[in-house]
Amino acid sequence: AERVAYKNLAAYVLPPESATLCNPYREFLGAQVRCDVYGYVCPGDPVRAAEMAYRDACVSGVKNGVYGAMFFAAVIAAAAVVDDPAELIRIGLCCIPFTSRLYDGIQRLLAFARTASSKDEVLEWIAEQYDEANFYYWCHAISNTLIVCTALLYAKDMDSLLSMCVELGFDTDCNAATAGSIWGMLRGKKALPA
C-alpha cells in the first residue's frame, strides 16, 4: 500500500486519492505499523492519538487499513495509564467505527475468547476465520489485529507475547513489533527480558 501511495504522491495524486488509485493493498496493515508514535506522543489521550493516526493512514489506506492504525495508536496511548490488556482493547474499540469489519472482528474475537479453553483455540479460530486462501490476504489489517489482541490477552511475559504473534505465520514481523510496542508502553523497561 505504501509503495503504491508513494508512486501516486510522486505523480501529484494527493491524499486521500493516493490511497485508492491502483492500490489493491489499501486495507493491509502498513499504516498500523507506523502509528506507534501517535500513541507515544499522546499518552493517556487515545482519541487524539487515533485522530493523528487517521490523518497519517489516509495517505496509503482506506477503511480497515485506516482503522487498524487508529485502533493501535489509541491502545498505545491508553497503555500509558491503563494496565489491563482487555481494557486497552475496549478503549481501542471506542476509537474506530462500530460499523467497521475490524470492530466486528475484534468483538467476535473477545466473545470467542471468553469461552475458549486456551490461546491455542483462539489462534486456531483466527486461522480458520481469516485463511489466506480467502478474501483476507496474510497481511490484511483485520486478521493481524486479532492476532495482536490475542497475544495481549494471553501473554504472561514478552517471550510468550512474541511467540503468539509469530505462531500463525501471517505478518509476523509487524505483529511482533506492534505487540512489543504496546507491551513496552504497558509494562515498561522492567518487563523486557535481559
XYZ file of N, CA, C and O in Angstrom:
776
model
N 0.823 -1.198 0.000
C 0.000 0.000 0.000
C 0.864 1.258 0.000
O 0.573 2.222 -0.704
N 1.928 1.213 0.768
C 2.788 2.387 0.867
C 3.543 2.651 -0.435
O 3.705 3.802 -0.838
N 4.003 1.595 -1.082
C 4.714 1.774 -2.344
C 3.795 2.386 -3.405
O 4.185 3.298 -4.130
N 2.568 1.898 -3.482
C 1.610 2.458 -4.446
C 1.301 3.902 -4.089
O 1.267 4.783 -4.967
N 1.085 4.183 -2.819
C 0.799 5.554 -2.398
C 1.967 6.475 -2.734
O 1.767 7.612 -3.179
N 3.201 5.986 -2.523
C 4.379 6.791 -2.845
C 4.415 7.121 -4.340
O 4.684 8.262 -4.732
N 4.142 6.126 -5.176
C 4.110 6.367 -6.622
C 3.024 7.383 -6.960
O 3.230 8.266 -7.802
N 1.884 7.255 -6.314
C 0.800 8.209 -6.554
C 1.199 9.618 -6.121
O 0.955 10.594 -6.843
N 1.821 9.726 -4.960
C 2.264 11.043 -4.484
C 3.288 11.645 -5.441
O 3.256 12.851 -5.728
N 4.206 10.804 -5.945
C 5.215 11.285 -6.893
C 4.578 11.779 -8.192
O 5.147 12.622 -8.884
N 3.384 11.260 -8.487
C 2.657 11.688 -9.684
C 1.639 12.794 -9.348
O 0.722 13.045 -10.122
N 1.801 13.416 -8.174
C 0.946 14.522 -7.716
C -0.500 14.106 -7.459
O -1.415 14.913 -7.560
N -0.699 12.845 -7.100
C -2.017 12.379 -6.649
C -1.988 12.482 -5.127
O -1.264 11.748 -4.454
N -2.755 13.406 -4.585
C -2.687 13.713 -3.158
C -3.673 12.879 -2.342
O -4.638 12.351 -2.874
N -3.436 12.784 -1.024
C -4.370 12.061 -0.153
C -5.746 12.729 -0.163
O -5.811 13.944 -0.294
N -6.802 12.001 -0.048
C -6.879 10.555 0.178
C -6.833 9.720 -1.105
O -6.779 8.498 -1.027
N -6.824 10.365 -2.268
C -6.769 9.606 -3.529
C -5.485 8.795 -3.657
O -5.464 7.764 -4.324
N -4.416 9.222 -3.007
C -3.161 8.474 -3.069
C -3.327 7.059 -2.517
O -2.589 6.147 -2.890
N -4.313 6.869 -1.661
C -4.563 5.553 -1.073
C -5.420 4.663 -1.960
O -5.421 3.442 -1.795
N -6.150 5.252 -2.874
C -7.129 4.461 -3.626
C -6.752 4.202 -5.078
O -7.155 3.188 -5.643
N -5.992 5.073 -5.686
C -5.665 4.915 -7.102
C -4.748 3.711 -7.316
O -3.619 3.690 -6.830
N -5.248 2.701 -8.009
C -4.467 1.491 -8.345
C -3.831 0.855 -7.115
O -2.697 0.383 -7.165
N -4.533 0.847 -6.000
C -3.955 0.354 -4.754
C -4.810 -0.775 -4.156
O -5.636 -0.529 -3.275
N -4.597 -2.004 -4.597
C -5.376 -3.108 -4.044
C -4.959 -3.497 -2.619
O -5.595 -4.329 -1.997
N -3.909 -2.866 -2.096
C -3.376 -3.199 -0.771
C -3.870 -2.247 0.312
O -3.381 -2.277 1.432
N -4.803 -1.418 0.009
C -5.194 -0.299 0.871
C -5.830 -0.689 2.210
O -5.982 0.152 3.072
N -6.190 -1.974 2.388
C -6.700 -2.402 3.694
C -5.701 -3.322 4.405
O -6.065 -4.029 5.333
N -4.457 -3.274 3.968
C -3.419 -4.045 4.643
C -2.952 -3.279 5.880
O -3.420 -2.193 6.169
N -1.988 -3.826 6.598
C -1.630 -3.253 7.898
C -0.478 -2.258 7.865
O 0.030 -1.872 8.903
N -0.086 -1.794 6.694
C 1.031 -0.860 6.600
C 0.896 0.361 7.486
O 1.847 0.771 8.150
N -0.287 0.947 7.503
C -0.474 2.159 8.313
C -0.412 1.859 9.805
O 0.088 2.674 10.580
N -0.901 0.695 10.220
C -0.908 0.419 11.658
C 0.472 0.113 12.205
O 0.684 0.240 13.405
N 1.428 -0.223 11.348
C 2.771 -0.465 11.864
C 3.595 0.819 11.940
O 4.723 0.781 12.422
N 3.029 1.915 11.488
C 3.752 3.185 11.638
C 3.019 4.149 12.572
O 3.374 5.313 12.671
N 2.016 3.654 13.309
C 1.190 4.538 14.145
C 1.674 4.637 15.582
O 1.156 5.445 16.344
N 2.639 3.838 15.970
C 3.077 3.820 17.375
C 3.384 5.210 17.911
O 3.039 5.544 19.044
N 4.052 6.001 17.096
C 4.486 7.325 17.543
C 3.321 8.174 18.036
O 3.468 8.946 18.980
N 2.141 8.009 17.458
C 0.991 8.819 17.883
C 0.516 8.424 19.273
O 0.075 9.273 20.043
N 0.636 7.166 19.593
C 0.337 6.737 20.956
C 1.366 7.249 21.938
O 1.039 7.672 23.048
N 2.645 7.253 21.517
C 3.712 7.725 22.396
C 3.594 9.224 22.702
O 3.880 9.660 23.808
N 3.227 10.007 21.700
C 3.170 11.464 21.919
C 1.842 11.919 22.515
O 1.696 13.090 22.842
N 0.901 10.987 22.661
C -0.403 11.309 23.266
C -0.696 10.384 24.445
O -1.787 9.803 24.520
N 0.236 10.229 25.382
C -0.012 9.290 26.477
C -1.263 9.684 27.261
O -1.431 10.839 27.645
N -2.151 8.720 27.444
C -3.384 8.979 28.169
C -4.472 9.634 27.348
O -5.560 9.906 27.868
N -4.236 9.907 26.081
C -5.225 10.561 25.219
C -5.441 9.731 23.945
O -4.991 10.099 22.864
N -6.147 8.597 24.075
C -6.323 7.709 22.928
C -7.097 8.331 21.770
O -6.827 8.017 20.607
N -8.020 9.214 22.062
C -8.805 9.842 20.983
C -7.905 10.708 20.112
O -7.956 10.651 18.882
N -7.053 11.491 20.741
C -6.129 12.339 19.973
C -5.142 11.477 19.175
O -4.833 11.767 18.019
N -4.640 10.419 19.802
C -3.711 9.526 19.101
C -4.382 8.907 17.877
O -3.788 8.837 16.796
N -5.625 8.472 18.028
C -6.364 7.872 16.907
C -6.597 8.884 15.796
O -6.505 8.553 14.608
N -6.864 10.122 16.168
C -7.095 11.156 15.155
C -5.819 11.425 14.361
O -5.860 11.571 13.140
N -4.686 11.458 15.055
C -3.417 11.662 14.362
C -3.109 10.479 13.440
O -2.653 10.659 12.311
N -3.371 9.264 13.913
C -3.148 8.076 13.092
C -4.054 8.089 11.865
O -3.639 7.676 10.779
N -5.276 8.569 12.023
C -6.206 8.665 10.896
C -5.619 9.527 9.780
O -5.627 9.144 8.611
N -5.090 10.680 10.155
C -4.506 11.592 9.155
C -3.357 10.931 8.402
O -3.231 11.070 7.197
N -2.526 10.223 9.131
C -1.388 9.537 8.531
C -1.867 8.390 7.639
O -1.458 8.263 6.482
N -2.740 7.560 8.164
C -3.160 6.336 7.464
C -3.890 6.615 6.160
O -3.828 5.805 5.230
N -4.561 7.740 6.073
C -5.313 8.081 4.859
C -4.412 8.301 3.642
O -4.901 8.341 2.514
N -3.129 8.420 3.848
C -2.194 8.571 2.736
C -2.102 7.269 1.942
O -2.017 7.284 0.716
N -2.155 6.123 2.636
C -1.954 4.842 1.960
C -3.058 3.819 2.190
O -3.024 2.748 1.590
N -4.013 4.118 3.053
C -5.029 3.127 3.378
C -6.432 3.686 3.379
O -6.646 4.897 3.391
N -7.378 2.765 3.358
C -8.797 3.105 3.494
C -9.430 2.117 4.466
O -8.867 1.065 4.760
N -10.584 2.457 4.935
C -11.395 1.597 5.797
C -10.542 0.899 6.851
O -9.910 1.548 7.656
N -10.523 -0.429 6.834
C -9.832 -1.169 7.888
C -8.327 -0.928 7.913
O -7.699 -1.052 8.960
N -7.756 -0.558 6.786
C -6.352 -0.174 6.760
C -6.097 1.074 7.584
O -5.033 1.249 8.174
N -7.090 1.943 7.646
C -7.025 3.153 8.468
C -7.434 2.837 9.909
O -6.787 3.267 10.861
N -8.488 2.044 10.068
C -9.000 1.760 11.415
C -7.999 0.979 12.257
O -7.925 1.169 13.472
N -7.203 0.114 11.628
C -6.167 -0.596 12.373
C -5.149 0.369 12.964
O -4.716 0.214 14.109
N -4.767 1.371 12.186
C -3.837 2.385 12.680
C -4.449 3.176 13.825
O -3.796 3.425 14.847
N -5.697 3.563 13.677
C -6.392 4.301 14.733
C -6.487 3.463 16.007
O -6.241 3.956 17.113
N -6.861 2.201 15.835
C -7.019 1.289 16.973
C -5.720 1.171 17.764
O -5.695 1.366 18.981
N -4.626 0.863 17.076
C -3.380 0.639 17.802
C -2.778 1.928 18.351
O -2.157 1.909 19.420
N -2.949 3.046 17.687
C -2.487 4.314 18.259
C -3.226 4.591 19.563
O -2.615 5.006 20.564
N -4.529 4.337 19.568
C -5.330 4.543 20.783
C -4.910 3.586 21.888
O -4.789 3.973 23.059
N -4.665 2.328 21.536
C -4.251 1.334 22.529
C -2.911 1.727 23.152
O -2.742 1.668 24.380
N -1.970 2.154 22.338
C -0.664 2.553 22.869
C -0.783 3.770 23.766
O -0.183 3.824 24.848
N -1.577 4.753 23.360
C -1.781 5.941 24.205
C -2.413 5.557 25.539
O -2.002 6.039 26.597
N -3.400 4.671 25.495
C -4.077 4.244 26.719
C -3.173 3.406 27.605
O -3.297 3.430 28.837
N -2.237 2.672 27.003
C -1.335 1.814 27.778
C -0.447 2.609 28.728
O 0.119 2.045 29.660
N -0.355 3.909 28.524
C 0.419 4.750 29.440
C -0.289 4.917 30.782
O 0.361 5.240 31.787
N -1.610 4.689 30.800
C -2.371 4.933 32.026
C -3.271 3.770 32.450
O -3.842 3.803 33.539
N -3.414 2.768 31.608
C -4.268 1.610 31.904
C -3.392 0.367 31.874
O -2.579 0.207 30.967
N -3.554 -0.533 32.857
C -2.668 -1.694 32.882
C -3.353 -3.024 32.572
O -2.729 -4.072 32.670
N -4.603 -2.994 32.148
C -5.328 -4.215 31.816
C -5.462 -4.347 30.298
O -6.104 -3.508 29.662
N -4.858 -5.386 29.698
C -4.924 -5.533 28.240
C -6.347 -5.582 27.680
O -6.611 -5.019 26.620
N -7.258 -6.238 28.364
C -8.647 -6.298 27.878
C -9.266 -4.904 27.850
O -9.998 -4.555 26.917
N -8.960 -4.109 28.849
C -9.472 -2.732 28.876
C -8.847 -1.903 27.760
O -9.508 -1.066 27.145
N -7.581 -2.123 27.477
C -6.928 -1.414 26.370
C -7.638 -1.712 25.055
O -7.857 -0.805 24.235
N -7.989 -2.962 24.849
C -8.689 -3.341 23.619
C -10.041 -2.650 23.549
O -10.436 -2.135 22.496
N -10.750 -2.597 24.671
C -12.054 -1.894 24.695
C -11.882 -0.408 24.398
O -12.691 0.190 23.692
N -10.832 0.189 24.910
C -10.570 1.610 24.629
C -10.282 1.793 23.145
O -10.798 2.712 22.510
N -9.459 0.918 22.573
C -9.177 0.988 21.141
C -10.442 0.879 20.314
O -10.608 1.588 19.312
N -11.355 0.005 20.731
C -12.624 -0.147 20.017
C -13.438 1.144 20.013
O -14.156 1.419 19.046
N -13.332 1.905 21.072
C -14.081 3.173 21.156
C -13.586 4.206 20.149
O -14.255 5.213 19.924
N -12.425 3.954 19.548
C -11.820 4.930 18.645
C -11.925 4.547 17.174
O -11.320 5.199 16.320
N -12.677 3.489 16.875
C -12.898 3.105 15.475
C -14.396 2.973 15.227
O -15.169 2.769 16.175
N -14.832 3.084 13.981
C -16.264 2.998 13.688
C -16.863 1.645 14.084
O -16.313 0.592 13.755
N -17.990 1.688 14.791
C -18.615 0.449 15.233
C -19.261 -0.322 14.087
O -19.650 -1.473 14.252
N -19.346 0.301 12.927
C -19.901 -0.372 11.745
C -18.816 -1.044 10.904
O -19.125 -1.658 9.886
N -17.567 -0.945 11.322
C -16.468 -1.488 10.508
C -16.309 -2.991 10.717
O -16.683 -3.548 11.747
N -15.699 -3.640 9.724
C -15.387 -5.064 9.841
C -14.329 -5.311 10.901
O -14.323 -6.362 11.545
N -13.446 -4.344 11.135
C -12.440 -4.500 12.182
C -13.108 -4.519 13.553
O -12.804 -5.375 14.384
N -14.011 -3.600 13.789
C -14.743 -3.558 15.062
C -15.462 -4.888 15.284
O -15.370 -5.489 16.355
N -16.165 -5.350 14.255
C -16.895 -6.616 14.345
C -15.946 -7.778 14.625
O -16.227 -8.639 15.466
N -14.818 -7.805 13.937
C -13.853 -8.888 14.141
C -13.312 -8.913 15.561
O -13.196 -9.986 16.171
N -12.994 -7.753 16.100
C -12.472 -7.690 17.476
C -13.551 -8.110 18.463
O -13.280 -8.853 19.412
N -14.786 -7.669 18.254
C -15.885 -8.059 19.145
C -16.102 -9.576 19.108
O -16.307 -10.201 20.144
N -16.055 -10.154 17.915
C -16.220 -11.611 17.803
C -15.056 -12.341 18.471
O -15.252 -13.369 19.109
N -13.848 -11.803 18.333
C -12.685 -12.388 18.997
C -12.877 -12.382 20.513
O -12.658 -13.395 21.182
N -13.284 -11.250 21.059
C -13.471 -11.147 22.510
C -14.539 -12.120 22.991
O -14.377 -12.756 24.044
N -15.628 -12.251 22.231
C -16.695 -13.187 22.611
C -16.180 -14.624 22.568
O -16.448 -15.423 23.479
N -15.423 -14.963 21.525
C -14.889 -16.316 21.412
C -13.882 -16.598 22.526
O -13.879 -17.683 23.108
N -13.033 -15.636 22.824
C -12.002 -15.815 23.854
C -12.618 -16.063 25.232
O -12.029 -16.776 26.054
N -13.798 -15.491 25.483
C -14.450 -15.692 26.791
C -14.821 -17.160 27.020
O -14.879 -17.611 28.167
N -15.079 -17.905 25.949
C -15.488 -19.305 26.096
C -14.401 -20.290 25.666
O -14.564 -21.490 25.859
N -13.318 -19.807 25.096
C -12.253 -20.685 24.608
C -11.503 -21.314 25.774
O -11.371 -20.713 26.846
N -10.993 -22.504 25.538
C -10.258 -23.205 26.588
C -8.796 -22.759 26.686
O -8.156 -22.968 27.711
N -8.271 -22.159 25.610
C -6.864 -21.765 25.619
C -6.581 -20.762 24.504
O -7.388 -20.583 23.590
N -5.402 -20.182 24.552
C -4.979 -19.274 23.486
C -4.820 -20.020 22.174
O -5.043 -19.471 21.109
N -4.461 -21.296 22.248
C -4.328 -22.094 21.031
C -5.658 -22.214 20.298
O -5.706 -22.146 19.068
N -6.721 -22.380 21.054
C -8.050 -22.459 20.449
C -8.423 -21.138 19.785
O -9.009 -21.115 18.701
N -8.047 -20.040 20.410
C -8.342 -18.722 19.841
C -7.529 -18.502 18.564
O -8.062 -18.048 17.550
N -6.253 -18.823 18.599
C -5.424 -18.665 17.407
C -5.912 -19.557 16.267
O -5.922 -19.145 15.106
N -6.360 -20.759 16.592
C -6.912 -21.651 15.568
C -8.178 -21.042 14.951
O -8.391 -21.116 13.744
N -8.998 -20.430 15.790
C -10.218 -19.771 15.319
C -9.865 -18.648 14.339
O -10.491 -18.511 13.289
N -8.848 -17.850 14.675
C -8.414 -16.768 13.777
C -7.958 -17.352 12.442
O -8.338 -16.851 11.378
N -7.146 -18.398 12.489
C -6.647 -19.018 11.254
C -7.790 -19.532 10.386
O -7.740 -19.429 9.157
N -8.827 -20.067 11.011
C -9.980 -20.559 10.253
C -10.794 -19.405 9.669
O -11.238 -19.462 8.526
N -10.995 -18.358 10.442
C -11.793 -17.212 10.004
C -11.117 -16.427 8.894
O -11.775 -15.906 8.001
N -9.803 -16.334 8.969
C -9.064 -15.460 8.059
C -8.005 -16.236 7.271
O -6.892 -15.769 7.086
N -8.369 -17.396 6.794
C -7.480 -18.208 5.972
C -7.015 -17.376 4.783
O -7.818 -16.739 4.112
N -5.715 -17.399 4.513
C -5.194 -16.552 3.435
C -5.669 -16.982 2.057
O -5.476 -16.264 1.080
N -6.306 -18.140 1.960
C -6.867 -18.565 0.678
C -8.186 -17.854 0.373
O -8.676 -17.921 -0.738
N -8.760 -17.197 1.375
C -9.993 -16.459 1.121
C -9.697 -14.972 0.943
O -8.564 -14.576 0.710
N -10.674 -14.151 1.080
C -10.572 -12.715 0.822
C -9.481 -12.030 1.654
O -8.892 -11.058 1.232
N -9.202 -12.529 2.844
C -8.268 -11.861 3.748
C -6.848 -12.354 3.530
O -6.444 -13.384 4.047
N -6.096 -11.598 2.778
C -4.707 -11.926 2.498
C -3.902 -11.921 3.799
O -4.312 -11.326 4.801
N -2.720 -12.518 3.825
C -1.944 -12.701 5.051
C -1.525 -11.409 5.742
O -1.189 -11.416 6.922
N -1.545 -10.292 5.039
C -1.170 -9.044 5.721
C -2.336 -8.049 5.767
O -2.135 -6.845 5.855
N -3.563 -8.567 5.765
C -4.746 -7.724 5.925
C -4.787 -7.191 7.360
O -4.368 -7.861 8.304
N -5.302 -5.999 7.535
C -5.333 -5.371 8.854
C -6.160 -6.150 9.868
O -5.778 -6.247 11.036
N -7.274 -6.720 9.455
C -8.173 -7.354 10.427
C -7.535 -8.581 11.070
O -7.447 -8.670 12.303
N -7.115 -9.538 10.280
C -6.577 -10.776 10.850
C -5.376 -10.513 11.744
O -5.247 -11.097 12.829
N -4.520 -9.628 11.326
C -3.321 -9.342 12.112
C -3.627 -8.573 13.385
O -2.987 -8.778 14.415
N -4.630 -7.714 13.353
C -5.059 -7.030 14.573
C -5.568 -8.048 15.588
O -5.262 -7.956 16.785
N -6.308 -9.040 15.122
C -6.836 -10.059 16.032
C -5.720 -10.895 16.646
O -5.798 -11.279 17.818
N -4.675 -11.157 15.881
C -3.535 -11.901 16.416
C -2.861 -11.108 17.534
O -2.565 -11.641 18.609
N -2.637 -9.827 17.312
C -2.008 -8.991 18.344
C -2.904 -8.897 19.579
O -2.426 -8.996 20.717
N -4.199 -8.739 19.373
C -5.128 -8.681 20.515
C -5.082 -9.981 21.317
O -5.080 -9.956 22.558
N -5.040 -11.105 20.640
C -4.954 -12.397 21.323
C -3.676 -12.483 22.145
O -3.698 -12.912 23.311
N -2.571 -12.076 21.560
C -1.305 -12.099 22.282
C -1.373 -11.218 23.528
O -0.907 -11.618 24.603
N -1.973 -10.059 23.406
C -2.100 -9.171 24.569
C -2.960 -9.796 25.658
O -2.668 -9.666 26.854
N -4.025 -10.478 25.258
C -4.929 -11.082 26.236
C -4.297 -12.261 26.979
O -4.590 -12.475 28.157
N -3.449 -13.022 26.301
C -2.947 -14.265 26.880
C -1.488 -14.233 27.336
O -1.061 -15.140 28.047
N -0.729 -13.250 26.944
C 0.705 -13.241 27.249
C 0.969 -13.086 28.739
O 0.329 -12.294 29.421
N 1.938 -13.857 29.188
C 2.388 -13.752 30.582
C 3.686 -12.953 30.676
O 4.021 -12.413 31.718
N 4.428 -12.940 29.560
C 5.698 -12.219 29.513
C 6.000 -11.882 28.054
O 5.248 -12.241 27.156
N 7.108 -11.195 27.841
C 7.480 -10.760 26.500
C 7.696 -11.943 25.551
O 7.288 -11.898 24.393
N 8.316 -13.007 26.044
C 8.562 -14.172 25.190
C 7.265 -14.795 24.694
O 7.126 -15.111 23.504
N 6.296 -14.990 25.591
C 5.027 -15.594 25.170
C 4.257 -14.644 24.258
O 3.598 -15.085 23.310
N 4.359 -13.359 24.495
C 3.708 -12.368 23.632
C 4.212 -12.481 22.204
O 3.428 -12.609 21.254
N 5.521 -12.459 22.039
C 6.110 -12.514 20.701
C 5.876 -13.864 20.031
O 5.634 -13.922 18.822
N 5.911 -14.929 20.803
C 5.656 -16.261 20.249
C 4.256 -16.337 19.643
O 4.070 -16.866 18.545
N 3.268 -15.820 20.350
C 1.893 -15.840 19.827
C 1.765 -15.005 18.560
O 0.994 -15.343 17.670
N 2.517 -13.940 18.474
C 2.427 -13.061 17.309
C 2.989 -13.687 16.039
O 2.592 -13.309 14.941
N 3.903 -14.627 16.196
C 4.517 -15.234 15.009
C 4.026 -16.654 14.737
O 4.267 -17.196 13.668
N 3.331 -17.230 15.678
C 2.932 -18.634 15.608
C 2.105 -18.991 14.376
O 2.288 -20.053 13.789
N 1.193 -18.138 13.976
C 0.300 -18.451 12.858
C 0.900 -18.172 11.484
O 0.322 -18.556 10.476
N 2.000 -17.485 11.444
C 2.534 -17.059 10.158
C 2.076 -15.640 9.898
O 2.631 -14.715 10.461
N 1.074 -15.438 9.121
C 0.537 -14.114 8.801
C 1.674 -13.091 8.694
O 2.738 -13.403 8.188
N 1.493 -11.872 9.200
C 2.537 -10.851 9.087
C 3.330 -10.810 10.393
O 3.143 -9.950 11.248
N 4.231 -11.744 10.540
C 4.898 -11.999 11.813
C 5.707 -10.824 12.340
O 5.609 -10.479 13.520
N 6.507 -10.191 11.482
C 7.360 -9.105 11.977
C 6.527 -7.911 12.418
O 6.793 -7.303 13.460
N 5.499 -7.588 11.656
C 4.656 -6.444 12.014
C 3.872 -6.718 13.289
O 3.749 -5.852 14.158
N 3.329 -7.926 13.414
C 2.558 -8.260 14.614
C 3.435 -8.227 15.860
O 3.040 -7.694 16.901
N 4.629 -8.784 15.757
C 5.530 -8.786 16.909
C 5.950 -7.363 17.271
O 6.032 -7.015 18.457
N 6.191 -6.544 16.265
C 6.588 -5.157 16.534
C 5.464 -4.377 17.213
O 5.697 -3.653 18.191
N 4.245 -4.518 16.712
C 3.116 -3.803 17.310
C 2.863 -4.281 18.734
O 2.703 -3.474 19.654
N 2.833 -5.587 18.932
C 2.604 -6.129 20.270
C 3.726 -5.717 21.228
O 3.472 -5.347 22.377
N 4.962 -5.767 20.748
C 6.088 -5.364 21.586
C 6.026 -3.902 21.972
O 6.367 -3.527 23.095
N 5.572 -3.083 21.055
C 5.429 -1.656 21.336
C 4.388 -1.419 22.433
O 4.610 -0.648 23.378
N 3.266 -2.090 22.310
C 2.209 -1.958 23.321
C 2.715 -2.493 24.659
O 2.520 -1.855 25.703
N 3.354 -3.656 24.619
C 3.865 -4.270 25.855
C 4.863 -3.347 26.542
O 4.851 -3.202 27.764
N 5.732 -2.713 25.762
C 6.697 -1.780 26.340
C 6.026 -0.603 27.016
O 6.420 -0.198 28.114
N 4.992 -0.043 26.374
C 4.274 1.075 26.995
C 3.494 0.602 28.211
O 3.443 1.289 29.233
N 2.951 -0.584 28.129
C 2.126 -1.135 29.208
C 2.946 -1.558 30.418
O 2.599 -1.256 31.558
N 4.052 -2.248 30.184
C 4.829 -2.845 31.284
C 6.137 -2.135 31.602
O 6.710 -2.339 32.663
N 6.638 -1.350 30.650
C 7.874 -0.630 30.901
C 9.116 -1.472 30.733
O 9.064 -2.671 30.446
N 10.250 -0.845 30.916
C 11.557 -1.479 30.708
C 11.764 -2.707 31.593
O 12.376 -3.683 31.190
N 11.200 -2.676 32.780
C 11.383 -3.778 33.716
C 10.817 -5.101 33.201
O 11.225 -6.179 33.627
N 9.883 -5.024 32.246
C 9.257 -6.245 31.703
C 10.044 -6.861 30.554
O 9.688 -7.929 30.079
N 11.097 -6.193 30.107
C 11.885 -6.721 29.000
C 12.861 -7.766 29.503
O 13.499 -7.595 30.530
N 13.006 -8.865 28.757
C 13.978 -9.881 29.175
C 15.408 -9.351 29.022
O 15.655 -8.433 28.238
N 16.310 -9.921 29.787
C 17.695 -9.469 29.766
C 18.285 -9.561 28.361
O 19.083 -8.740 27.969
